[in-house]
């Protein structure tokens, strides 16, 4: 039997059991489990890691509970600007999109950028236009409207108007993002990430998700997807830092991920976490926030769906 493995995340932040109703907790776990299964089923049937991470991320983008696609957070202006990335480990080719406003599944658009353009990143109106040209499903901006995200924006606007500083926003108001990493039976790794970004971000702000090496990375040794305070992840070159620790520093995947999350990011005041799979199918999911929505099936068949520390 060849080794296959997959992990997904649905964001990190101040996620406390006391703040989540049992019904919501069950819905979040069901969403994670469904995304995990969407990807794992592809791997079990001999499909590619790229197809598996795409399917897992599409499932999370379509679930309004997660901050990506349908459930994306709002910018300060009350708009939605979505971002996504995908990367193929063996070839290190990648595609990313930012500032997307009308695409149902930004991860599919990132994949088209990877496969059908000479570029890595497309942004804003040109990215939406490319989606239409490629025949991807497009939506009206109100597709992304959810009451919870709108209320989070209103709360954040009031807090900022009362003199609050952006850095002090409650973690649960700042964060969210979804991602997947996978190893297929041919030994190929892939990573994908998708997000609405941060609540009340400036229109035009670009986070870590669509920056290759910051929020997303895959090579021959590991696949990484990040979630958390994007500015810190960019300044840490977070996802690539893990790969470099493994390649040049000789660290194991779990050591490398733990150093990045618990040392480097802490020093840069970057709350959040990562999911990672290595070429042996070992999965790590460290985070330095109170919780991270996460799920995995590793190379030995161990399965986990969890939320809290
Ligand atoms: N990293 C995302 C961003 O900064 C948000 C998150 O993952 O919570 O846009």
mmCIF file of C-alpha atoms and ligand atoms in Angstrom:
data_model
loop_
_atom_site.group_PDB
_atom_site.id
_atom_site.type_symbol
_atom_site.label_atom_id
_atom_site.label_comp_id
_atom_site.label_asym_id
_atom_site.label_seq_id
_atom_site.Cartn_x
_atom_site.Cartn_y
_atom_site.Cartn_z
ATOM 1 C CA UNK A 1 0.000 0.000 0.000
ATOM 2 C CA UNK A 2 1.354 3.390 -0.957
ATOM 3 C CA UNK A 3 1.303 6.125 1.642
ATOM 4 C CA UNK A 4 -1.300 8.835 1.293
ATOM 5 C CA UNK A 5 -2.011 11.671 3.732
ATOM 6 C CA UNK A 6 -4.054 14.856 3.943
ATOM 7 C CA UNK A 7 -4.648 17.659 6.429
ATOM 8 C CA UNK A 8 -7.048 20.605 6.295
ATOM 9 C CA UNK A 9 -7.520 23.732 8.388
ATOM 10 C CA UNK A 10 -10.334 26.216 8.755
ATOM 11 C CA UNK A 11 -8.469 29.018 10.508
ATOM 12 C CA UNK A 12 -6.853 29.747 13.862
ATOM 13 C CA UNK A 13 -7.597 32.296 16.560
ATOM 14 C CA UNK A 14 -9.332 32.798 19.868
ATOM 15 C CA UNK A 15 -11.473 29.734 19.630
ATOM 16 C CA UNK A 16 -12.812 28.767 23.053
ATOM 17 C CA UNK A 17 -15.188 25.945 23.871
ATOM 18 C CA UNK A 18 -17.121 28.277 26.173
ATOM 19 C CA UNK A 19 -17.891 30.625 23.248
ATOM 20 C CA UNK A 20 -19.188 27.999 20.821
ATOM 21 C CA UNK A 21 -22.585 26.329 21.114
ATOM 22 C CA UNK A 22 -22.635 22.526 20.807
ATOM 23 C CA UNK A 23 -24.634 22.896 17.560
ATOM 24 C CA UNK A 24 -22.059 25.233 16.041
ATOM 25 C CA UNK A 25 -19.216 23.013 17.194
ATOM 26 C CA UNK A 26 -20.870 20.019 15.526
ATOM 27 C CA UNK A 27 -21.373 22.011 12.313
ATOM 28 C CA UNK A 28 -17.741 23.137 12.278
ATOM 29 C CA UNK A 29 -16.520 19.585 12.837
ATOM 30 C CA UNK A 30 -18.834 18.300 10.126
ATOM 31 C CA UNK A 31 -17.484 20.929 7.717
ATOM 32 C CA UNK A 32 -13.903 19.941 8.460
ATOM 33 C CA UNK A 33 -14.686 16.224 8.180
ATOM 34 C CA UNK A 34 -16.471 16.741 4.846
ATOM 35 C CA UNK A 35 -13.525 18.676 3.409
ATOM 36 C CA UNK A 36 -11.094 16.039 4.676
ATOM 37 C CA UNK A 37 -13.149 13.278 3.102
ATOM 38 C CA UNK A 38 -13.488 15.158 -0.200
ATOM 39 C CA UNK A 39 -9.703 15.209 -0.480
ATOM 40 C CA UNK A 40 -9.017 11.803 1.035
ATOM 41 C CA UNK A 41 -11.462 10.056 -1.308
ATOM 42 C CA UNK A 42 -9.473 11.375 -4.281
ATOM 43 C CA UNK A 43 -6.197 10.134 -2.785
ATOM 44 C CA UNK A 44 -7.672 6.700 -1.991
ATOM 45 C CA UNK A 45 -8.707 6.346 -5.622
ATOM 46 C CA UNK A 46 -5.176 7.102 -6.759
ATOM 47 C CA UNK A 47 -5.865 10.755 -7.619
ATOM 48 C CA UNK A 48 -3.300 13.523 -7.386
ATOM 49 C CA UNK A 49 -2.395 15.602 -4.348
ATOM 50 C CA UNK A 50 -3.277 18.689 -6.420
ATOM 51 C CA UNK A 51 -6.807 17.411 -7.051
ATOM 52 C CA UNK A 52 -7.157 16.429 -3.391
ATOM 53 C CA UNK A 53 -6.190 19.844 -1.994
ATOM 54 C CA UNK A 54 -8.378 21.573 -4.589
ATOM 55 C CA UNK A 55 -11.417 19.481 -3.615
ATOM 56 C CA UNK A 56 -10.840 19.946 0.118
ATOM 57 C CA UNK A 57 -10.499 23.718 -0.216
ATOM 58 C CA UNK A 58 -13.550 23.975 -2.509
ATOM 59 C CA UNK A 59 -15.605 22.197 0.191
ATOM 60 C CA UNK A 60 -14.467 24.720 2.804
ATOM 61 C CA UNK A 61 -15.002 27.672 0.427
ATOM 62 C CA UNK A 62 -18.603 26.543 -0.073
ATOM 63 C CA UNK A 63 -19.249 26.273 3.678
ATOM 64 C CA UNK A 64 -20.429 29.649 5.077
ATOM 65 C CA UNK A 65 -18.898 28.862 8.479
ATOM 66 C CA UNK A 66 -15.358 29.355 7.210
ATOM 67 C CA UNK A 67 -13.641 32.571 6.121
ATOM 68 C CA UNK A 68 -13.101 31.758 2.444
ATOM 69 C CA UNK A 69 -15.417 31.783 -0.553
ATOM 70 C CA UNK A 70 -19.016 31.928 0.673
ATOM 71 C CA UNK A 71 -18.212 32.930 4.277
ATOM 72 C CA UNK A 72 -15.516 35.505 3.490
ATOM 73 C CA UNK A 73 -15.029 38.424 5.897
ATOM 74 C CA UNK A 74 -15.584 42.053 4.888
ATOM 75 C CA UNK A 75 -13.090 44.807 4.165
ATOM 76 C CA UNK A 76 -13.381 48.116 6.018
ATOM 77 C CA UNK A 77 -15.384 49.378 3.013
ATOM 78 C CA UNK A 78 -17.910 46.552 3.363
ATOM 79 C CA UNK A 79 -16.722 44.668 0.280
ATOM 80 C CA UNK A 80 -15.207 41.181 -0.021
ATOM 81 C CA UNK A 81 -11.763 40.661 -1.549
ATOM 82 C CA UNK A 82 -10.814 37.017 -1.758
ATOM 83 C CA UNK A 83 -7.399 35.431 -2.089
ATOM 84 C CA UNK A 84 -6.184 31.910 -2.837
ATOM 85 C CA UNK A 85 -3.072 29.952 -3.721
ATOM 86 C CA UNK A 86 -2.102 26.495 -4.892
ATOM 87 C CA UNK A 87 1.334 24.923 -5.302
ATOM 88 C CA UNK A 88 2.554 21.642 -6.758
ATOM 89 C CA UNK A 89 5.460 20.135 -4.798
ATOM 90 C CA UNK A 90 7.393 18.145 -7.447
ATOM 91 C CA UNK A 91 7.548 20.991 -9.973
ATOM 92 C CA UNK A 92 7.220 23.977 -7.609
ATOM 93 C CA UNK A 93 4.791 25.592 -10.018
ATOM 94 C CA UNK A 94 2.183 27.740 -8.344
ATOM 95 C CA UNK A 95 -0.818 29.950 -9.006
ATOM 96 C CA UNK A 96 -2.316 32.603 -6.767
ATOM 97 C CA UNK A 97 -5.062 35.223 -6.913
ATOM 98 C CA UNK A 98 -5.820 38.285 -4.842
ATOM 99 C CA UNK A 99 -8.541 40.939 -4.706
ATOM 100 C CA UNK A 100 -11.101 38.602 -6.281
ATOM 101 C CA UNK A 101 -14.706 39.864 -6.003
ATOM 102 C CA UNK A 102 -16.968 37.647 -8.105
ATOM 103 C CA UNK A 103 -15.567 34.119 -8.169
ATOM 104 C CA UNK A 104 -17.326 31.307 -6.313
ATOM 105 C CA UNK A 105 -14.199 29.218 -5.755
ATOM 106 C CA UNK A 106 -10.995 31.285 -5.767
ATOM 107 C CA UNK A 107 -8.847 28.151 -5.375
ATOM 108 C CA UNK A 108 -10.043 26.944 -8.784
ATOM 109 C CA UNK A 109 -9.023 30.301 -10.241
ATOM 110 C CA UNK A 110 -5.582 30.028 -8.602
ATOM 111 C CA UNK A 111 -5.224 26.634 -10.245
ATOM 112 C CA UNK A 112 -6.125 28.077 -13.656
ATOM 113 C CA UNK A 113 -3.503 30.778 -13.140
ATOM 114 C CA UNK A 114 -0.994 28.000 -12.414
ATOM 115 C CA UNK A 115 -1.984 25.847 -15.369
ATOM 116 C CA UNK A 116 -3.083 28.298 -18.045
ATOM 117 C CA UNK A 117 -1.001 31.479 -17.691
ATOM 118 C CA UNK A 118 2.714 32.295 -17.812
ATOM 119 C CA UNK A 119 2.371 33.976 -14.380
ATOM 120 C CA UNK A 120 2.158 33.060 -10.715
ATOM 121 C CA UNK A 121 -0.195 35.770 -9.414
ATOM 122 C CA UNK A 122 -3.164 37.639 -10.891
ATOM 123 C CA UNK A 123 -5.046 40.304 -8.980
ATOM 124 C CA UNK A 124 -8.216 42.368 -8.789
ATOM 125 C CA UNK A 125 -10.289 43.134 -11.927
ATOM 126 C CA UNK A 126 -7.935 41.168 -14.171
ATOM 127 C CA UNK A 127 -8.333 38.080 -11.983
ATOM 128 C CA UNK A 128 -12.145 38.300 -12.080
ATOM 129 C CA UNK A 129 -12.025 38.820 -15.853
ATOM 130 C CA UNK A 130 -9.757 35.777 -16.267
ATOM 131 C CA UNK A 131 -12.234 33.684 -14.258
ATOM 132 C CA UNK A 132 -15.036 34.638 -16.651
ATOM 133 C CA UNK A 133 -12.836 33.954 -19.660
ATOM 134 C CA UNK A 134 -12.023 30.512 -18.241
ATOM 135 C CA UNK A 135 -15.695 29.737 -17.683
ATOM 136 C CA UNK A 136 -15.386 29.416 -13.902
ATOM 137 C CA UNK A 137 -18.548 29.895 -11.876
ATOM 138 C CA UNK A 138 -19.002 33.588 -11.039
ATOM 139 C CA UNK A 139 -21.313 35.088 -8.413
ATOM 140 C CA UNK A 140 -22.797 38.446 -7.461
ATOM 141 C CA UNK A 141 -20.994 40.111 -4.541
ATOM 142 C CA UNK A 142 -23.979 39.417 -2.235
ATOM 143 C CA UNK A 143 -23.229 35.690 -2.545
ATOM 144 C CA UNK A 144 -20.567 36.236 0.122
ATOM 145 C CA UNK A 145 -22.892 38.029 2.552
ATOM 146 C CA UNK A 146 -23.287 36.325 5.921
ATOM 147 C CA UNK A 147 -24.833 38.029 8.944
ATOM 148 C CA UNK A 148 -22.044 36.863 11.287
ATOM 149 C CA UNK A 149 -19.280 38.394 9.159
ATOM 150 C CA UNK A 150 -21.229 41.622 8.705
ATOM 151 C CA UNK A 151 -21.708 41.934 12.472
ATOM 152 C CA UNK A 152 -18.001 41.323 12.998
ATOM 153 C CA UNK A 153 -17.296 44.224 10.619
ATOM 154 C CA UNK A 154 -19.757 46.523 12.422
ATOM 155 C CA UNK A 155 -18.170 45.685 15.780
ATOM 156 C CA UNK A 156 -14.710 46.301 14.409
ATOM 157 C CA UNK A 157 -15.748 49.600 12.780
ATOM 158 C CA UNK A 158 -17.186 50.824 16.117
ATOM 159 C CA UNK A 159 -14.084 49.749 17.965
ATOM 160 C CA UNK A 160 -11.833 51.589 15.482
ATOM 161 C CA UNK A 161 -14.111 54.683 15.558
ATOM 162 C CA UNK A 162 -13.804 54.731 19.362
ATOM 163 C CA UNK A 163 -10.026 55.048 18.988
ATOM 164 C CA UNK A 164 -9.185 51.323 19.112
ATOM 165 C CA UNK A 165 -6.018 50.298 17.319
ATOM 166 C CA UNK A 166 -6.051 47.675 14.628
ATOM 167 C CA UNK A 167 -3.474 45.492 16.415
ATOM 168 C CA UNK A 168 -5.775 45.120 19.436
ATOM 169 C CA UNK A 169 -8.718 43.669 17.537
ATOM 170 C CA UNK A 170 -9.985 40.497 19.197
ATOM 171 C CA UNK A 171 -8.328 37.504 17.562
ATOM 172 C CA UNK A 172 -11.616 35.954 16.554
ATOM 173 C CA UNK A 173 -12.470 39.095 14.636
ATOM 174 C CA UNK A 174 -9.186 39.200 12.762
ATOM 175 C CA UNK A 175 -8.707 35.642 11.664
ATOM 176 C CA UNK A 176 -9.845 32.764 9.519
ATOM 177 C CA UNK A 177 -8.644 31.103 6.309
ATOM 178 C CA UNK A 178 -8.885 27.586 4.972
ATOM 179 C CA UNK A 179 -6.240 25.305 3.563
ATOM 180 C CA UNK A 180 -5.222 21.779 2.673
ATOM 181 C CA UNK A 181 -1.983 19.843 2.214
ATOM 182 C CA UNK A 182 -1.694 16.364 0.749
ATOM 183 C CA UNK A 183 0.622 13.532 -0.245
ATOM 184 C CA UNK A 184 -0.568 11.226 -3.027
ATOM 185 C CA UNK A 185 0.363 7.621 -3.757
ATOM 186 C CA UNK A 186 2.881 8.724 -6.391
ATOM 187 C CA UNK A 187 4.724 10.571 -3.614
ATOM 188 C CA UNK A 188 3.696 14.036 -4.838
ATOM 189 C CA UNK A 189 2.932 16.805 -2.353
ATOM 190 C CA UNK A 190 0.643 19.823 -2.857
ATOM 191 C CA UNK A 191 -0.723 22.721 -0.823
ATOM 192 C CA UNK A 192 -3.664 25.102 -1.257
ATOM 193 C CA UNK A 193 -4.974 28.009 0.825
ATOM 194 C CA UNK A 194 -8.001 30.312 0.441
ATOM 195 C CA UNK A 195 -9.220 33.273 2.480
ATOM 196 C CA UNK A 196 -11.368 36.364 2.777
ATOM 197 C CA UNK A 197 -8.416 37.860 4.686
ATOM 198 C CA UNK A 198 -8.938 39.851 7.873
ATOM 199 C CA UNK A 199 -12.129 41.576 8.944
ATOM 200 C CA UNK A 200 -11.890 45.338 8.271
ATOM 201 C CA UNK A 201 -8.700 44.993 6.246
ATOM 202 C CA UNK A 202 -8.107 47.922 3.914
ATOM 203 C CA UNK A 203 -9.465 47.394 0.426
ATOM 204 C CA UNK A 204 -6.421 46.421 -1.650
ATOM 205 C CA UNK A 205 -4.576 44.822 1.274
ATOM 206 C CA UNK A 206 -2.765 41.638 0.260
ATOM 207 C CA UNK A 207 -2.203 39.011 2.942
ATOM 208 C CA UNK A 208 0.058 35.995 3.253
ATOM 209 C CA UNK A 209 -2.264 33.503 1.542
ATOM 210 C CA UNK A 210 -1.500 34.426 -2.108
ATOM 211 C CA UNK A 211 2.194 35.048 -1.427
ATOM 212 C CA UNK A 212 4.125 31.903 -2.251
ATOM 213 C CA UNK A 213 6.498 31.090 0.607
ATOM 214 C CA UNK A 214 4.466 33.101 3.134
ATOM 215 C CA UNK A 215 1.058 31.438 3.543
ATOM 216 C CA UNK A 216 1.481 28.573 1.085
ATOM 217 C CA UNK A 217 4.371 26.342 -0.013
ATOM 218 C CA UNK A 218 5.012 22.908 -1.475
ATOM 219 C CA UNK A 219 8.203 21.229 -2.684
ATOM 220 C CA UNK A 220 9.577 17.682 -2.847
ATOM 221 C CA UNK A 221 9.873 17.445 0.967
ATOM 222 C CA UNK A 222 6.832 19.163 2.431
ATOM 223 C CA UNK A 223 3.551 20.951 1.770
ATOM 224 C CA UNK A 224 2.490 23.800 4.059
ATOM 225 C CA UNK A 225 -0.635 25.952 4.456
ATOM 226 C CA UNK A 226 -0.797 28.737 7.034
ATOM 227 C CA UNK A 227 -3.458 30.671 8.902
ATOM 228 C CA UNK A 228 -3.083 33.621 11.224
ATOM 229 C CA UNK A 229 -1.904 37.211 11.308
ATOM 230 C CA UNK A 230 -0.884 37.509 7.667
ATOM 231 C CA UNK A 231 1.532 40.412 8.038
ATOM 232 C CA UNK A 232 3.652 38.374 10.476
ATOM 233 C CA UNK A 233 3.567 35.318 8.231
ATOM 234 C CA UNK A 234 4.800 37.442 5.330
ATOM 235 C CA UNK A 235 7.619 38.937 7.407
ATOM 236 C CA UNK A 236 8.630 35.435 8.545
ATOM 237 C CA UNK A 237 8.410 33.955 5.013
ATOM 238 C CA UNK A 238 6.624 31.406 7.170
ATOM 239 C CA UNK A 239 5.738 28.525 4.867
ATOM 240 C CA UNK A 240 9.099 28.587 3.108
ATOM 241 C CA UNK A 241 10.925 28.951 6.410
ATOM 242 C CA UNK A 242 9.628 25.517 7.400
ATOM 243 C CA UNK A 243 10.803 24.032 4.098
ATOM 244 C CA UNK A 244 14.219 25.695 4.476
ATOM 245 C CA UNK A 245 14.634 24.443 8.054
ATOM 246 C CA UNK A 246 14.046 20.926 6.727
ATOM 247 C CA UNK A 247 16.195 21.219 3.581
ATOM 248 C CA UNK A 248 19.168 23.160 4.927
ATOM 249 C CA UNK A 249 18.858 22.761 8.677
ATOM 250 C CA UNK A 250 18.140 19.058 8.779
ATOM 251 C CA UNK A 251 15.106 19.510 11.008
ATOM 252 C CA UNK A 252 12.211 17.082 10.843
ATOM 253 C CA UNK A 253 8.888 18.407 9.584
ATOM 254 C CA UNK A 254 7.428 18.599 13.079
ATOM 255 C CA UNK A 255 10.523 20.313 14.542
ATOM 256 C CA UNK A 256 10.594 22.838 11.704
ATOM 257 C CA UNK A 257 6.893 23.647 12.020
ATOM 258 C CA UNK A 258 7.115 23.945 15.806
ATOM 259 C CA UNK A 259 10.127 26.315 15.632
ATOM 260 C CA UNK A 260 8.342 28.553 13.130
ATOM 261 C CA UNK A 261 5.075 28.662 15.068
ATOM 262 C CA UNK A 262 6.329 28.744 18.662
ATOM 263 C CA UNK A 263 9.551 30.745 18.224
ATOM 264 C CA UNK A 264 9.743 32.862 15.055
ATOM 265 C CA UNK A 265 6.068 33.830 14.878
ATOM 266 C CA UNK A 266 5.856 34.477 18.614
ATOM 267 C CA UNK A 267 8.832 36.853 18.294
ATOM 268 C CA UNK A 268 7.024 38.659 15.453
ATOM 269 C CA UNK A 269 3.724 38.758 17.425
ATOM 270 C CA UNK A 270 2.174 36.534 14.795
ATOM 271 C CA UNK A 271 -0.648 34.451 16.193
ATOM 272 C CA UNK A 272 -1.837 31.496 14.146
ATOM 273 C CA UNK A 273 -0.823 28.065 12.997
ATOM 274 C CA UNK A 274 0.154 25.826 10.103
ATOM 275 C CA UNK A 275 -0.668 22.435 8.677
ATOM 276 C CA UNK A 276 2.104 20.434 7.118
ATOM 277 C CA UNK A 277 2.616 17.041 5.519
ATOM 278 C CA UNK A 278 5.996 15.586 4.620
ATOM 279 C CA UNK A 279 6.981 13.023 1.990
ATOM 280 C CA UNK A 280 6.598 10.163 4.483
ATOM 281 C CA UNK A 281 2.995 11.153 5.201
ATOM 282 C CA UNK A 282 3.712 12.604 8.646
ATOM 283 C CA UNK A 283 1.332 15.421 9.540
ATOM 284 C CA UNK A 284 1.972 18.355 11.921
ATOM 285 C CA UNK A 285 -0.618 20.956 12.879
ATOM 286 C CA UNK A 286 0.987 23.314 15.446
ATOM 287 C CA UNK A 287 -0.606 26.657 16.436
ATOM 288 C CA UNK A 288 0.136 29.338 19.025
ATOM 289 C CA UNK A 289 -3.424 30.675 19.286
ATOM 290 C CA UNK A 290 -6.136 29.258 21.516
ATOM 291 C CA UNK A 291 -7.515 27.016 18.830
ATOM 292 C CA UNK A 292 -7.306 26.028 15.190
ATOM 293 C CA UNK A 293 -9.987 24.252 13.164
ATOM 294 C CA UNK A 294 -8.116 21.275 11.802
ATOM 295 C CA UNK A 295 -8.410 17.699 10.586
ATOM 296 C CA UNK A 296 -6.106 15.081 9.142
ATOM 297 C CA UNK A 297 -5.562 11.503 8.054
ATOM 298 C CA UNK A 298 -1.843 10.765 8.186
ATOM 299 C CA UNK A 299 0.221 8.168 6.347
ATOM 300 C CA UNK A 300 -0.435 5.568 9.034
ATOM 301 C CA UNK A 301 -4.177 6.054 8.781
ATOM 302 C CA UNK A 302 -4.538 7.991 12.064
ATOM 303 C CA UNK A 303 -7.539 10.331 11.832
ATOM 304 C CA UNK A 304 -8.212 13.487 13.816
ATOM 305 C CA UNK A 305 -10.789 16.291 13.663
ATOM 306 C CA UNK A 306 -10.231 18.961 16.322
ATOM 307 C CA UNK A 307 -10.781 22.566 17.253
ATOM 308 C CA UNK A 308 -9.298 23.398 20.645
ATOM 309 C CA UNK A 309 -5.845 23.060 22.096
HETATM 310 N N1 LIG B 1 -3.760 34.809 7.099
HETATM 311 C C1 LIG B 1 -4.995 35.464 6.737
HETATM 312 C C2 LIG B 1 -4.712 36.881 6.380
HETATM 313 O O1 LIG B 1 -3.959 37.529 7.067
HETATM 314 C C3 LIG B 1 -6.010 35.452 7.802
HETATM 315 C C4 LIG B 1 -6.059 34.226 8.630
HETATM 316 O O2 LIG B 1 -5.520 33.202 8.287
HETATM 317 O O3 LIG B 1 -6.660 34.257 9.680
HETATM 318 O O4 LIG B 1 -5.267 37.355 5.438
#
